XYZ file of N, CA and C in Angstrom:
414
model
N 78.537 119.531 104.580
C 78.929 118.816 105.782
C 79.307 117.376 105.463
N 78.631 116.778 104.544
C 78.895 115.405 104.163
C 80.280 115.265 103.530
N 80.692 116.248 102.723
C 82.016 116.207 102.096
C 83.117 116.338 103.134
N 82.911 117.164 104.133
C 83.924 117.357 105.173
C 84.080 116.087 106.003
N 82.996 115.435 106.348
C 83.088 114.195 107.136
C 83.754 113.089 106.314
N 83.524 113.073 105.025
C 84.181 112.091 104.156
C 85.683 112.338 104.116
N 86.080 113.588 104.011
C 87.510 113.938 103.992
C 88.158 113.580 105.317
N 87.496 113.885 106.427
C 88.042 113.554 107.750
C 88.167 112.041 107.908
N 87.161 111.311 107.483
C 87.210 109.848 107.544
C 88.349 109.300 106.699
N 88.553 109.874 105.536
C 89.649 109.452 104.666
C 91.002 109.724 105.314
N 91.184 110.884 105.913
C 92.449 111.241 106.575
C 92.714 110.317 107.758
N 91.688 110.078 108.568
C 91.841 109.182 109.721
C 92.174 107.770 109.250
N 91.521 107.312 108.192
C 91.804 105.974 107.654
C 93.246 105.860 107.180
N 93.734 106.885 106.519
C 95.115 106.875 106.041
C 96.087 106.891 107.223
N 95.799 107.728 108.226
C 96.689 107.823 109.389
C 96.731 106.526 110.191
N 95.644 105.805 110.220
C 95.618 104.513 110.908
C 96.137 103.418 109.979
N 95.819 103.508 108.710
C 96.184 102.463 107.751
C 97.668 102.347 107.484
N 98.374 103.460 107.450
C 99.811 103.418 107.144
C 100.595 102.645 108.207
N 100.428 102.932 109.513
C 101.158 102.123 110.510
C 100.768 100.645 110.488
N 99.482 100.369 110.273
C 99.036 98.974 110.188
C 99.687 98.291 108.991
N 99.750 98.973 107.869
C 100.387 98.411 106.676
C 101.858 98.082 106.951
N 102.590 99.028 107.547
C 104.013 98.786 107.787
C 104.253 97.781 108.904
N 103.272 97.570 109.774
C 103.396 96.496 110.761
C 103.219 95.144 110.075
N 102.180 95.029 109.261
C 101.911 93.754 108.596
C 102.897 93.449 107.480
N 103.401 94.466 106.817
C 104.305 94.272 105.688
C 105.678 94.825 106.078
N 106.574 93.954 106.543
C 107.907 94.409 106.957
C 108.794 94.706 105.746
N 108.570 95.856 105.154
C 109.249 96.236 103.919
C 110.760 96.347 104.134
N 111.177 96.893 105.262
C 112.613 97.067 105.518
C 113.328 95.716 105.580
N 112.722 94.735 106.244
C 113.328 93.399 106.305
C 113.345 92.741 104.932
N 112.271 92.909 104.185
C 112.220 92.351 102.842
C 113.324 92.946 101.970
N 113.509 94.263 102.080
C 114.532 94.932 101.285
C 115.933 94.478 101.705
N 116.164 94.307 103.008
C 117.457 93.798 103.487
C 117.725 92.403 102.939
N 116.713 91.568 102.978
C 116.868 90.204 102.457
C 117.145 90.240 100.961
N 116.428 91.079 100.256
C 116.603 91.200 98.813
C 118.029 91.620 98.470
N 118.540 92.630 99.171
C 119.909 93.101 98.915
C 120.961 92.069 99.293
N 120.619 91.173 100.218
C 121.575 90.153 100.665
C 121.500 88.876 99.854
N 120.606 88.827 98.894
C 120.517 87.650 98.036
C 119.602 86.568 98.567
N 118.810 86.869 99.587
C 117.860 85.908 100.130
C 116.537 86.102 99.408
N 116.007 85.033 98.863
C 114.789 85.103 98.070
C 113.567 84.944 98.965
N 112.985 86.067 99.383
C 111.760 86.086 100.171
C 110.768 87.016 99.492
N 109.519 86.645 99.527
C 108.506 87.534 98.990
C 107.827 88.285 100.133
N 107.211 89.388 99.791
C 106.467 90.140 100.796
C 105.327 89.307 101.369
N 104.697 88.487 100.550
C 103.600 87.637 101.035
C 104.094 86.639 102.072
N 105.277 86.059 101.849
C 105.840 85.137 102.844
C 106.055 85.854 104.165
N 106.552 87.072 104.101
C 106.774 87.837 105.327
C 105.461 88.202 106.009
N 104.452 88.534 105.229
C 103.145 88.851 105.810
C 102.571 87.624 106.516
N 102.649 86.466 105.855
C 102.137 85.243 106.487
C 102.950 84.865 107.721
N 104.250 85.112 107.686
C 105.068 84.868 108.875
C 104.606 85.776 110.012
N 104.308 87.030 109.701
C 103.820 87.970 110.708
C 102.492 87.477 111.292
N 101.595 87.012 110.428
C 100.292 86.523 110.893
C 100.426 85.260 111.741
N 101.462 84.442 111.464
C 101.711 83.247 112.275
C 102.452 83.583 113.566
N 102.773 84.859 113.733
C 103.503 85.366 114.902
C 104.911 84.764 115.000
N 105.526 84.594 113.851
C 106.917 84.135 113.798
C 107.841 85.307 114.123
N 109.005 85.013 114.707
C 109.987 86.084 114.937
C 110.684 86.447 113.623
N 110.051 87.315 112.862
C 110.500 87.626 111.504
C 111.929 88.139 111.489
N 112.257 89.037 112.389
C 113.602 89.624 112.427
C 114.654 88.523 112.585
N 114.439 87.613 113.529
C 115.392 86.528 113.771
C 115.518 85.619 112.556
N 114.398 85.308 111.947
C 114.417 84.396 110.803
C 115.108 85.031 109.607
N 114.771 86.268 109.302
C 115.379 86.941 108.146
C 116.877 87.129 108.373
N 117.268 87.562 109.568
C 118.701 87.733 109.845
C 119.426 86.385 109.788
N 118.772 85.336 110.254
C 119.358 83.998 110.157
C 119.538 83.556 108.716
N 118.534 83.831 107.889
C 118.635 83.481 106.473
C 119.743 84.270 105.783
N 119.887 85.536 106.148
C 120.951 86.360 105.568
C 122.311 85.832 105.997
N 122.470 85.525 107.278
C 123.743 84.999 107.783
C 124.079 83.673 107.119
N 123.079 82.801 107.007
C 123.308 81.502 106.369
C 123.696 81.684 104.907
N 123.031 82.571 104.217
C 123.335 82.824 102.811
C 124.765 83.346 102.654
N 125.144 84.285 103.498
C 126.501 84.834 103.433
C 127.544 83.802 103.839
N 127.150 82.863 104.709
C 128.077 81.818 105.144
C 128.101 80.611 104.227
N 127.301 80.641 103.167
C 127.297 79.535 102.216
C 126.511 78.318 102.687
N 125.562 78.530 103.584
C 124.747 77.435 104.109
C 123.361 77.506 103.479
N 122.956 76.468 102.740
C 121.602 76.486 102.177
C 120.584 76.124 103.258
N 119.723 77.065 103.587
C 118.723 76.869 104.640
C 117.335 77.054 104.052
N 116.439 76.198 104.459
C 115.050 76.293 104.047
C 114.323 77.214 105.025
N 113.653 78.234 104.511
C 112.956 79.192 105.368
C 111.909 78.530 106.246
N 111.165 77.590 105.688
C 110.099 76.959 106.463
C 110.656 76.145 107.623
N 111.795 75.477 107.418
C 112.404 74.712 108.508
C 112.917 75.643 109.604
N 113.531 76.745 109.199
C 114.038 77.699 110.182
C 112.881 78.336 110.946
N 111.800 78.644 110.248
C 110.631 79.214 110.904
C 110.009 78.207 111.867
N 109.946 76.952 111.469
C 109.395 75.917 112.354
C 110.238 75.789 113.623
N 111.557 75.857 113.466
C 112.445 75.784 114.627
C 112.202 76.969 115.559
N 112.033 78.148 114.970
C 111.788 79.343 115.779
C 110.441 79.255 116.487
N 109.414 78.808 115.786
C 108.093 78.695 116.391
C 108.051 77.636 117.486
N 108.940 76.654 117.404
C 109.012 75.621 118.442
C 109.797 76.098 119.657
N 110.304 77.322 119.597
C 111.027 77.876 120.746
C 112.530 77.780 120.630
N 113.022 77.427 119.461
C 114.458 77.296 119.263
C 115.144 78.634 119.049
N 116.446 78.625 119.230
C 117.277 79.814 119.043
C 117.867 79.755 117.637
N 117.286 80.518 116.731
C 117.725 80.463 115.336
C 119.153 80.968 115.173
N 119.538 81.964 115.952
C 120.903 82.504 115.842
C 121.924 81.446 116.241
N 121.647 80.668 117.291
C 122.556 79.615 117.727
C 122.727 78.566 116.629
N 121.622 78.175 116.016
C 121.671 77.147 114.968
C 122.457 77.651 113.754
N 122.127 78.841 113.280
C 122.780 79.367 112.085
C 124.258 79.615 112.336
N 124.590 80.255 113.448
C 125.998 80.520 113.754
C 126.782 79.232 113.927
N 126.153 78.221 114.529
C 126.811 76.920 114.664
C 127.058 76.255 113.324
N 126.070 76.332 112.432
C 126.241 75.746 111.101
C 127.336 76.446 110.304
N 127.382 77.762 110.394
C 128.415 78.521 109.679
C 129.787 78.211 110.255
N 129.893 78.171 111.584
C 131.181 77.864 112.226
C 131.638 76.459 111.861
N 130.708 75.514 111.840
C 131.067 74.135 111.486
C 131.542 74.055 110.042
N 130.880 74.756 109.159
C 131.292 74.729 107.750
C 132.697 75.301 107.591
N 132.963 76.422 108.254
C 134.282 77.043 108.138
C 135.377 76.206 108.814
N 134.977 75.387 109.780
C 135.950 74.513 110.445
C 136.113 73.191 109.709
N 135.324 72.973 108.674
C 135.422 71.734 107.910
C 134.696 70.578 108.576
N 133.759 70.877 109.440
C 132.996 69.841 110.132
C 131.630 69.685 109.479
N 131.100 68.479 109.534
C 129.767 68.250 108.996
C 128.767 68.360 110.142
N 127.803 69.257 109.971
C 126.731 69.440 110.940
C 125.450 69.680 110.151
N 124.506 68.798 110.321
C 123.243 68.951 109.594
C 122.332 69.915 110.342
N 121.389 70.464 109.618
C 120.422 71.377 110.223
C 119.639 70.654 111.314
N 119.263 69.426 111.044
C 118.484 68.633 112.008
C 119.276 68.417 113.296
N 120.555 68.062 113.169
C 121.388 67.858 114.359
C 121.631 69.169 115.101
N 121.784 70.251 114.351
C 121.987 71.557 114.976
C 120.750 71.956 115.782
N 119.580 71.728 115.211
C 118.335 72.054 115.930
C 118.182 71.186 117.171
N 118.488 69.914 117.038
C 118.396 69.010 118.181
C 119.329 69.456 119.308
N 120.545 69.808 118.964
C 121.505 70.283 119.961
C 121.054 71.597 120.577
N 120.455 72.450 119.768
C 119.965 73.731 120.278
C 118.880 73.509 121.315
N 117.970 72.579 121.062
C 116.909 72.301 122.034
C 117.461 71.709 123.332
N 118.646 71.101 123.261
C 119.280 70.579 124.475
C 120.030 71.666 125.228
N 120.056 72.871 124.658
C 120.717 73.987 125.325
C 122.207 74.079 125.048
N 122.675 73.444 124.011
C 124.099 73.434 123.669
C 124.430 74.656 122.830
N 125.486 75.353 123.211
C 125.991 76.476 122.411
C 126.816 75.872 121.278
N 126.286 75.934 120.072
C 126.903 75.236 118.942
C 128.243 75.836 118.529
N 128.402 77.135 118.640
C 129.685 77.751 118.273
C 130.774 77.276 119.233
N 130.480 77.235 120.522
C 131.452 76.729 121.499
C 131.761 75.267 121.241
N 130.745 74.498 120.894
C 130.946 73.080 120.599
C 131.868 72.900 119.399
N 131.672 73.708 118.368
C 132.531 73.628 117.188
C 133.968 73.998 117.548
N 134.131 75.052 118.345
C 135.488 75.458 118.750
C 136.170 74.367 119.581
N 135.415 73.712 120.452
C 135.983 72.602 121.235
C 136.414 71.459 120.330
N 135.592 71.145 119.343
C 135.918 70.067 118.405
C 137.174 70.404 117.605
N 137.307 71.657 117.200
C 138.494 72.082 116.464
C 139.736 71.959 117.348
N 139.626 72.366 118.604
C 140.754 72.258 119.537
C 141.130 70.803 119.775
N 140.142 69.932 119.916
C 140.427 68.511 120.097
C 141.157 67.931 118.892
N 140.743 68.310 117.716
C 141.402 67.811 116.499
C 142.836 68.318 116.402
N 143.070 69.563 116.826
C 144.434 70.100 116.816
C 145.315 69.341 117.800
N 144.766 69.033 118.966
C 145.520 68.268 119.957
C 145.840 66.874 119.456
N 144.882 66.221 118.796
C 145.107 64.889 118.232
C 146.194 64.931 117.165
N 146.207 65.987 116.357
C 147.238 66.106 115.339
C 148.606 66.238 115.964
N 148.709 66.967 117.073
C 149.991 67.117 117.759
C 150.471 65.798 118.337
N 149.533 65.011 118.848
C 149.897 63.715 119.453
C 150.435 62.761 118.389
N 149.850 62.743 117.223
C 150.215 61.791 116.189
C 151.319 62.303 115.266
N 151.902 63.449 115.553
C 152.986 63.937 114.704
C 154.291 63.281 115.030
């Protein structure tokens, strides 16, 4: 009887342990980041999970920034997310600004995001204004 209860306890532990493990260790996100060239460790992701950071948003933001050629610090992006900021708005704005040839710092992008400014729209407006100025001075 003792052996059977040990086996049942082991099976129940495994059945409960596997979902808990995959909740705490976001292996799929880590693998996506790894394939995209973003250097994240599983421990960083676990600690982000324990801090209740929006891991999906942060990892996708880091991947987008990496693909867009924007060097982003994970801790700064996580801090922005934990403060209630929209990481997608900041990253997309930075990428759009870079492709438009505009200088936009991470700090300024975060500040604008907290003011509720859509950074991609702002970049497009700035590009349109510059095109209009070029037409005037031709």
